[in-house]
PDB file of C-alpha atoms in Angstrom:
ATOM      1  CA  MET A   1      24.502   5.601 -25.932  1.00 91.00           C
ATOM      2  CA  VAL A   2      28.208   5.603 -25.123  1.00 92.00           C
ATOM      3  CA  VAL A   3      31.170   3.350 -25.953  1.00 93.00           C
ATOM      4  CA  LYS A   4      34.175   3.314 -23.603  1.00 93.00           C
ATOM      5  CA  ALA A   5      37.603   1.782 -23.919  1.00 93.00           C
ATOM      6  CA  PRO A   6      38.587  -0.764 -21.229  1.00 90.00           C
ATOM      7  CA  ASP A   7      40.440   2.017 -19.380  1.00 88.00           C
ATOM      8  CA  GLY A   8      37.237   4.101 -19.160  1.00 88.00           C
ATOM      9  CA  VAL A   9      37.970   6.619 -21.927  1.00 92.00           C
ATOM     10  CA  CYS A  10      34.931   7.575 -24.008  1.00 93.00           C
ATOM     11  CA  ILE A  11      35.676   6.560 -27.610  1.00 94.00           C
ATOM     12  CA  ASN A  12      32.230   7.223 -29.070  1.00 94.00           C
ATOM     13  CA  CYS A  13      28.742   8.392 -28.110  1.00 93.00           C
ATOM     14  CA  ASN A  14      25.588   9.709 -29.706  1.00 92.00           C
ATOM     15  CA  ASP A  15      24.231  13.267 -29.547  1.00 91.00           C
ATOM     16  CA  LYS A  16      21.693  12.423 -26.840  1.00 89.00           C
ATOM     17  CA  PHE A  17      24.438  11.302 -24.476  1.00 90.00           C
ATOM     18  CA  ALA A  18      26.419  14.486 -25.119  1.00 89.00           C
ATOM     19  CA  GLU A  19      23.293  16.617 -24.506  1.00 86.00           C
ATOM     20  CA  LEU A  20      23.096  15.228 -20.953  1.00 85.00           C
ATOM     21  CA  PHE A  21      26.285  17.153 -20.229  1.00 86.00           C
ATOM     22  CA  GLY A  22      25.389  20.218 -22.287  1.00 83.00           C
ATOM     23  CA  GLU A  23      28.176  19.373 -24.744  1.00 87.00           C
ATOM     24  CA  THR A  24      28.645  18.116 -28.308  1.00 90.00           C
ATOM     25  CA  LYS A  25      30.001  14.677 -29.185  1.00 91.00           C
ATOM     26  CA  ASP A  26      33.488  15.927 -30.020  1.00 90.00           C
ATOM     27  CA  LYS A  27      33.752  17.484 -26.559  1.00 90.00           C
ATOM     28  CA  ILE A  28      32.790  14.224 -24.825  1.00 91.00           C
ATOM     29  CA  ILE A  29      34.932  11.804 -26.845  1.00 92.00           C
ATOM     30  CA  GLY A  30      38.331  11.370 -25.243  1.00 92.00           C
ATOM     31  CA  LYS A  31      37.208  12.163 -21.719  1.00 92.00           C
ATOM     32  CA  VAL A  32      37.356   9.670 -18.866  1.00 91.00           C
ATOM     33  CA  ILE A  33      34.510   8.882 -16.462  1.00 86.00           C
ATOM     34  CA  TYR A  34      35.925  11.079 -13.680  1.00 88.00           C
ATOM     35  CA  GLU A  35      35.789  14.081 -16.039  1.00 89.00           C
ATOM     36  CA  LEU A  36      32.098  13.522 -16.727  1.00 87.00           C
ATOM     37  CA  PHE A  37      30.670  12.607 -13.319  1.00 84.00           C
ATOM     38  CA  ASP A  38      31.352  13.428  -9.691  1.00 84.00           C
ATOM     39  CA  LYS A  39      33.503  10.944  -7.774  1.00 87.00           C
ATOM     40  CA  GLU A  40      30.625   9.047  -6.148  1.00 87.00           C
ATOM     41  CA  ILE A  41      28.874   8.311  -9.458  1.00 85.00           C
ATOM     42  CA  ALA A  42      32.166   7.748 -11.296  1.00 88.00           C
ATOM     43  CA  ASP A  43      33.256   5.186  -8.691  1.00 89.00           C
ATOM     44  CA  LYS A  44      29.960   3.354  -9.126  1.00 87.00           C
ATOM     45  CA  ILE A  45      30.268   3.277 -12.938  1.00 88.00           C
ATOM     46  CA  ILE A  46      33.921   2.190 -12.809  1.00 89.00           C
ATOM     47  CA  ALA A  47      33.066  -0.636 -10.384  1.00 89.00           C
ATOM     48  CA  LYS A  48      30.248  -1.756 -12.685  1.00 88.00           C
ATOM     49  CA  ASP A  49      32.537  -1.733 -15.718  1.00 90.00           C
ATOM     50  CA  GLU A  50      35.201  -3.705 -13.841  1.00 90.00           C
ATOM     51  CA  ARG A  51      32.684  -6.437 -13.020  1.00 89.00           C
ATOM     52  CA  ILE A  52      31.625  -6.585 -16.654  1.00 89.00           C
ATOM     53  CA  LYS A  53      35.236  -6.870 -17.848  1.00 89.00           C
ATOM     54  CA  GLN A  54      35.876  -9.725 -15.432  1.00 89.00           C
ATOM     55  CA  GLU A  55      32.606 -11.614 -15.909  1.00 88.00           C
ATOM     56  CA  LYS A  56      32.218 -10.720 -19.611  1.00 89.00           C
ATOM     57  CA  GLU A  57      28.443 -10.664 -19.170  1.00 88.00           C
ATOM     58  CA  CYS A  58      25.751  -8.093 -19.823  1.00 89.00           C
ATOM     59  CA  ASN A  59      24.610  -5.975 -16.897  1.00 86.00           C
ATOM     60  CA  THR A  60      21.606  -3.797 -16.062  1.00 89.00           C
ATOM     61  CA  GLU A  61      21.584  -1.330 -13.185  1.00 87.00           C
ATOM     62  CA  GLU A  62      19.531   1.686 -12.134  1.00 87.00           C
ATOM     63  CA  PHE A  63      20.755   4.618 -10.042  1.00 84.00           C
ATOM     64  CA  TRP A  64      20.454   8.368  -9.599  1.00 87.00           C
ATOM     65  CA  ILE A  65      22.864  10.628 -11.475  1.00 84.00           C
ATOM     66  CA  VAL A  66      23.387  14.360 -11.053  1.00 82.00           C
ATOM     67  CA  TYR A  67      24.517  15.971 -14.315  1.00 80.00           C
ATOM     68  CA  PRO A  68      26.603  19.176 -14.676  1.00 75.00           C
ATOM     69  CA  ASN A  69      23.451  21.220 -15.319  1.00 73.00           C
ATOM     70  CA  GLY A  70      22.264  20.260 -11.822  1.00 77.00           C
ATOM     71  CA  LYS A  71      19.474  17.957 -12.987  1.00 79.00           C
ATOM     72  CA  LYS A  72      19.075  14.732 -11.040  1.00 84.00           C
ATOM     73  CA  ARG A  73      17.907  11.838 -13.187  1.00 87.00           C
ATOM     74  CA  TYR A  74      17.183   8.193 -12.397  1.00 89.00           C
ATOM     75  CA  MET A  75      18.926   6.311 -15.211  1.00 89.00           C
ATOM     76  CA  GLU A  76      18.798   2.691 -16.291  1.00 90.00           C
ATOM     77  CA  HIS A  77      22.142   1.426 -17.659  1.00 89.00           C
ATOM     78  CA  HIS A  78      22.270  -1.567 -20.008  1.00 91.00           C
ATOM     79  CA  THR A  79      25.945  -2.413 -20.430  1.00 92.00           C
ATOM     80  CA  VAL A  80      27.440  -4.965 -22.838  1.00 92.00           C
ATOM     81  CA  PRO A  81      31.114  -6.001 -23.088  1.00 92.00           C
ATOM     82  CA  LEU A  82      32.511  -6.049 -26.639  1.00 92.00           C
ATOM     83  CA  VAL A  83      35.118  -8.809 -27.020  1.00 90.00           C
ATOM     84  CA  ASP A  84      37.602  -9.818 -29.731  1.00 89.00           C
ATOM     85  CA  LEU A  85      38.198 -13.310 -31.131  1.00 88.00           C
ATOM     86  CA  GLU A  86      40.354 -14.176 -28.119  1.00 88.00           C
ATOM     87  CA  ASN A  87      37.542 -13.182 -25.745  1.00 88.00           C
ATOM     88  CA  ASN A  88      39.340 -10.069 -24.539  1.00 90.00           C
ATOM     89  CA  VAL A  89      37.193  -7.040 -23.710  1.00 91.00           C
ATOM     90  CA  VAL A  90      38.077  -4.313 -26.198  1.00 93.00           C
ATOM     91  CA  ALA A  91      35.250  -1.892 -25.414  1.00 94.00           C
ATOM     92  CA  ILE A  92      32.210  -1.427 -23.219  1.00 93.00           C
ATOM     93  CA  PHE A  93      28.901  -0.376 -24.761  1.00 94.00           C
ATOM     94  CA  THR A  94      26.233   1.250 -22.566  1.00 92.00           C
ATOM     95  CA  ASN A  95      22.675   2.160 -23.489  1.00 92.00           C
ATOM     96  CA  ILE A  96      21.149   4.618 -21.007  1.00 90.00           C
ATOM     97  CA  ILE A  97      17.393   5.062 -20.504  1.00 90.00           C
ATOM     98  CA  ASP A  98      15.865   7.858 -18.427  1.00 89.00           C
ATOM     99  CA  ARG A  99      13.554   6.259 -15.841  1.00 89.00           C
ATOM    100  CA  THR A 100      12.987   9.357 -13.704  1.00 88.00           C
ATOM    101  CA  LYS A 101       9.221   9.488 -14.350  1.00 87.00           C
ATOM    102  CA  LYS A 102       8.911   5.756 -13.724  1.00 86.00           C
ATOM    103  CA  GLN A 103      10.780   6.073 -10.424  1.00 85.00           C
ATOM    104  CA  ALA A 104       8.669   9.068  -9.377  1.00 85.00           C
ATOM    105  CA  LEU A 105       5.491   7.070 -10.088  1.00 87.00           C
ATOM    106  CA  LYS A 106       6.911   4.125  -8.143  1.00 86.00           C
ATOM    107  CA  ASN A 107       7.606   6.400  -5.174  1.00 86.00           C
ATOM    108  CA  GLN A 108       4.066   7.779  -5.358  1.00 89.00           C
ATOM    109  CA  LEU A 109       2.611   4.263  -5.419  1.00 89.00           C
ATOM    110  CA  THR A 110       4.771   3.276  -2.452  1.00 88.00           C
ATOM    111  CA  LYS A 111       3.567   6.292  -0.454  1.00 90.00           C
ATOM    112  CA  ALA A 112      -0.051   5.575  -1.436  1.00 89.00           C
ATOM    113  CA  LYS A 113       0.352   1.945  -0.362  1.00 88.00           C
ATOM    114  CA  GLU A 114       1.837   2.986   2.976  1.00 88.00           C
ATOM    115  CA  ALA A 115      -1.021   5.472   3.498  1.00 87.00           C
ATOM    116  CA  ALA A 116      -3.621   2.795   2.676  1.00 84.00           C
ATOM    117  CA  GLU A 117      -1.985   0.340   5.069  1.00 82.00           C
ATOM    118  CA  LYS A 118      -1.976   3.004   7.784  1.00 85.00           C
ATOM    119  CA  VAL A 119      -5.709   3.649   7.259  1.00 81.00           C
ATOM    120  CA  ALA A 120      -6.401  -0.104   7.327  1.00 76.00           C
ATOM    121  CA  ASP A 121      -4.493  -0.422  10.620  1.00 78.00           C
ATOM    122  CA  MET A 122      -6.436   2.495  12.094  1.00 80.00           C
ATOM    123  CA  LYS A 123      -9.724   0.897  11.023  1.00 76.00           C
ATOM    124  CA  SER A 124      -8.738  -2.463  12.512  1.00 73.00           C
ATOM    125  CA  ASN A 125      -7.741  -0.818  15.785  1.00 76.00           C
ATOM    126  CA  PHE A 126     -10.999   1.151  15.846  1.00 77.00           C
ATOM    127  CA  LEU A 127     -13.072  -1.996  15.267  1.00 72.00           C
ATOM    128  CA  ALA A 128     -11.198  -3.885  17.968  1.00 71.00           C
ATOM    129  CA  ASN A 129     -11.482  -1.048  20.519  1.00 75.00           C
ATOM    130  CA  MET A 130     -15.134  -0.385  19.729  1.00 74.00           C
ATOM    131  CA  SER A 131     -16.012  -4.073  19.999  1.00 70.00           C
ATOM    132  CA  HIS A 132     -14.326  -4.366  23.377  1.00 72.00           C
ATOM    133  CA  GLU A 133     -16.058  -1.222  24.635  1.00 76.00           C
ATOM    134  CA  ILE A 134     -19.492  -2.546  23.614  1.00 77.00           C
ATOM    135  CA  ARG A 135     -18.890  -6.095  24.824  1.00 75.00           C
ATOM    136  CA  THR A 136     -18.053  -5.009  28.378  1.00 79.00           C
ATOM    137  CA  PRO A 137     -21.475  -3.440  29.224  1.00 81.00           C
ATOM    138  CA  LEU A 138     -23.254  -6.147  27.214  1.00 80.00           C
ATOM    139  CA  ASN A 139     -21.744  -8.818  29.450  1.00 80.00           C
ATOM    140  CA  GLY A 140     -23.161  -6.835  32.345  1.00 83.00           C
ATOM    141  CA  VAL A 141     -26.623  -6.876  30.746  1.00 83.00           C
ATOM    142  CA  LEU A 142     -26.393 -10.648  30.243  1.00 83.00           C
ATOM    143  CA  GLY A 143     -25.398 -11.124  33.870  1.00 85.00           C
ATOM    144  CA  PHE A 144     -28.360  -9.154  35.176  1.00 83.00           C
ATOM    145  CA  VAL A 145     -30.741 -10.946  32.791  1.00 83.00           C
ATOM    146  CA  GLN A 146     -29.553 -14.262  34.208  1.00 83.00           C
ATOM    147  CA  LEU A 147     -30.075 -12.951  37.741  1.00 85.00           C
ATOM    148  CA  LEU A 148     -33.542 -11.727  36.760  1.00 84.00           C
ATOM    149  CA  GLU A 149     -34.338 -15.176  35.370  1.00 82.00           C
ATOM    150  CA  ASP A 150     -33.846 -16.662  38.856  1.00 82.00           C
ATOM    151  CA  THR A 151     -36.483 -14.372  40.418  1.00 85.00           C
ATOM    152  CA  THR A 152     -40.225 -14.902  40.624  1.00 84.00           C
ATOM    153  CA  LEU A 153     -41.631 -13.906  37.221  1.00 82.00           C
ATOM    154  CA  THR A 154     -44.929 -14.192  35.440  1.00 85.00           C
ATOM    155  CA  GLU A 155     -45.091 -16.285  32.282  1.00 84.00           C
ATOM    156  CA  ASP A 156     -44.969 -13.171  30.086  1.00 85.00           C
ATOM    157  CA  GLN A 157     -42.010 -11.804  32.054  1.00 85.00           C
ATOM    158  CA  GLN A 158     -40.171 -15.102  31.630  1.00 84.00           C
ATOM    159  CA  ASP A 159     -40.712 -14.835  27.853  1.00 83.00           C
ATOM    160  CA  PHE A 160     -39.404 -11.267  27.898  1.00 86.00           C
ATOM    161  CA  VAL A 161     -36.314 -12.348  29.815  1.00 84.00           C
ATOM    162  CA  ALA A 162     -35.743 -15.216  27.349  1.00 84.00           C
ATOM    163  CA  TYR A 163     -36.028 -12.826  24.403  1.00 83.00           C
ATOM    164  CA  ALA A 164     -33.674 -10.352  26.096  1.00 85.00           C
ATOM    165  CA  GLN A 165     -31.146 -13.105  26.770  1.00 83.00           C
ATOM    166  CA  LYS A 166     -31.292 -14.445  23.204  1.00 83.00           C
ATOM    167  CA  SER A 167     -31.024 -10.938  21.750  1.00 83.00           C
ATOM    168  CA  SER A 168     -28.052 -10.128  23.957  1.00 83.00           C
ATOM    169  CA  GLU A 169     -26.304 -13.377  23.023  1.00 82.00           C
ATOM    170  CA  LEU A 170     -26.870 -12.705  19.312  1.00 83.00           C
ATOM    171  CA  LEU A 171     -25.542  -9.162  19.723  1.00 82.00           C
ATOM    172  CA  LEU A 172     -22.510 -10.580  21.532  1.00 82.00           C
ATOM    173  CA  ASN A 173     -21.938 -12.968  18.619  1.00 81.00           C
ATOM    174  CA  ILE A 174     -22.094 -10.056  16.162  1.00 80.00           C
ATOM    175  CA  ILE A 175     -19.525  -8.149  18.220  1.00 78.00           C
ATOM    176  CA  ASN A 176     -17.268 -11.202  18.274  1.00 78.00           C
ATOM    177  CA  GLU A 177     -17.587 -11.423  14.486  1.00 76.00           C
ATOM    178  CA  ILE A 178     -16.535  -7.771  14.199  1.00 74.00           C
ATOM    179  CA  LEU A 179     -13.481  -8.656  16.265  1.00 73.00           C
ATOM    180  CA  ASP A 180     -12.838 -11.546  13.878  1.00 72.00           C
ATOM    181  CA  PHE A 181     -12.863  -9.116  10.938  1.00 71.00           C
ATOM    182  CA  SER A 182     -10.258  -6.968  12.652  1.00 67.00           C
ATOM    183  CA  LYS A 183      -8.200 -10.122  13.298  1.00 67.00           C
ATOM    184  CA  ILE A 184      -8.479 -11.087   9.619  1.00 68.00           C
ATOM    185  CA  GLU A 185      -7.113  -7.702   8.534  1.00 63.00           C
ATOM    186  CA  ALA A 186      -4.329  -8.007  11.100  1.00 61.00           C
ATOM    187  CA  GLY A 187      -3.551 -11.552   9.919  1.00 63.00           C
ATOM    188  CA  LYS A 188      -4.175 -12.981  13.403  1.00 62.00           C
ATOM    189  CA  LEU A 189      -7.410 -14.921  12.865  1.00 62.00           C
ATOM    190  CA  LYS A 190      -7.415 -18.530  14.019  1.00 69.00           C
ATOM    191  CA  ILE A 191     -10.190 -20.780  12.690  1.00 71.00           C
ATOM    192  CA  ASP A 192     -11.612 -23.489  14.962  1.00 73.00           C
ATOM    193  CA  SER A 193     -13.775 -26.381  13.799  1.00 78.00           C
ATOM    194  CA  ILE A 194     -16.756 -26.827  16.140  1.00 78.00           C
ATOM    195  CA  SER A 195     -20.034 -28.746  15.908  1.00 81.00           C
ATOM    196  CA  PHE A 196     -23.357 -26.901  16.176  1.00 74.00           C
ATOM    197  CA  ASP A 197     -27.065 -27.602  16.032  1.00 79.00           C
ATOM    198  CA  ILE A 198     -28.372 -25.929  12.881  1.00 80.00           C
ATOM    199  CA  ARG A 199     -31.968 -26.509  14.023  1.00 79.00           C
ATOM    200  CA  SER A 200     -31.307 -24.531  17.201  1.00 77.00           C
ATOM    201  CA  VAL A 201     -29.635 -21.701  15.231  1.00 73.00           C
ATOM    202  CA  VAL A 202     -32.612 -21.394  12.853  1.00 77.00           C
ATOM    203  CA  GLU A 203     -35.063 -21.456  15.758  1.00 73.00           C
ATOM    204  CA  ASP A 204     -33.173 -18.667  17.551  1.00 69.00           C
ATOM    205  CA  ILE A 205     -33.243 -16.495  14.410  1.00 69.00           C
ATOM    206  CA  THR A 206     -36.954 -17.195  13.920  1.00 69.00           C
ATOM    207  CA  ILE A 207     -37.787 -16.308  17.521  1.00 61.00           C
ATOM    208  CA  ILE A 208     -35.913 -13.000  17.315  1.00 55.00           C
ATOM    209  CA  ASN A 209     -37.507 -12.092  13.967  1.00 58.00           C
ATOM    210  CA  ILE A 210     -41.009 -12.834  15.360  1.00 55.00           C
ATOM    211  CA  TRP A 211     -40.277 -10.685  18.401  1.00 51.00           C
ATOM    212  CA  LEU A 212     -38.927  -7.820  16.280  1.00 52.00           C
TER     213      LEU A 212
END
């Protein structure tokens, strides 16, 4: 914890604050911000304190600070303006909390999330590519089955062709559903409302199961 005068001079602090600089309290008291931090950090703290003096409201900010011992810490600053009876800011009180471990964990979670999203994208692309690769020759099979259906066939052969056509159509539907899954993961799925004959669907499933 540290208390600064409106002009930025440290007028009080606790031992923990002084330890951040490898000093004792008496060595810190009386110093200005630019004597404690490098210019970049000092400018940021001064700007924050100026806003607090003008707005006379509490403020919370988090940013990285490099201390004289070379350690880089991610610190959370809770700053409160202390005012007199005439509402003039007479001091600025700041409570500092070390959030370095929290920030490191946050960075790890972000990287893990990005890695998971990358894997999900790869899986979606694989499903889409695989489905297209399978669907192309399957359409060829369906075409030849339809051509075969128009030739002279025995009754058994006609049944075989019908089973082959139904099986191919069902397989094509499964492939299309796989493509739908990849679209769902990519957020590109469009849902259409269509009518269908449930009796016909059940009969097709029954026929295939009997044949298998």
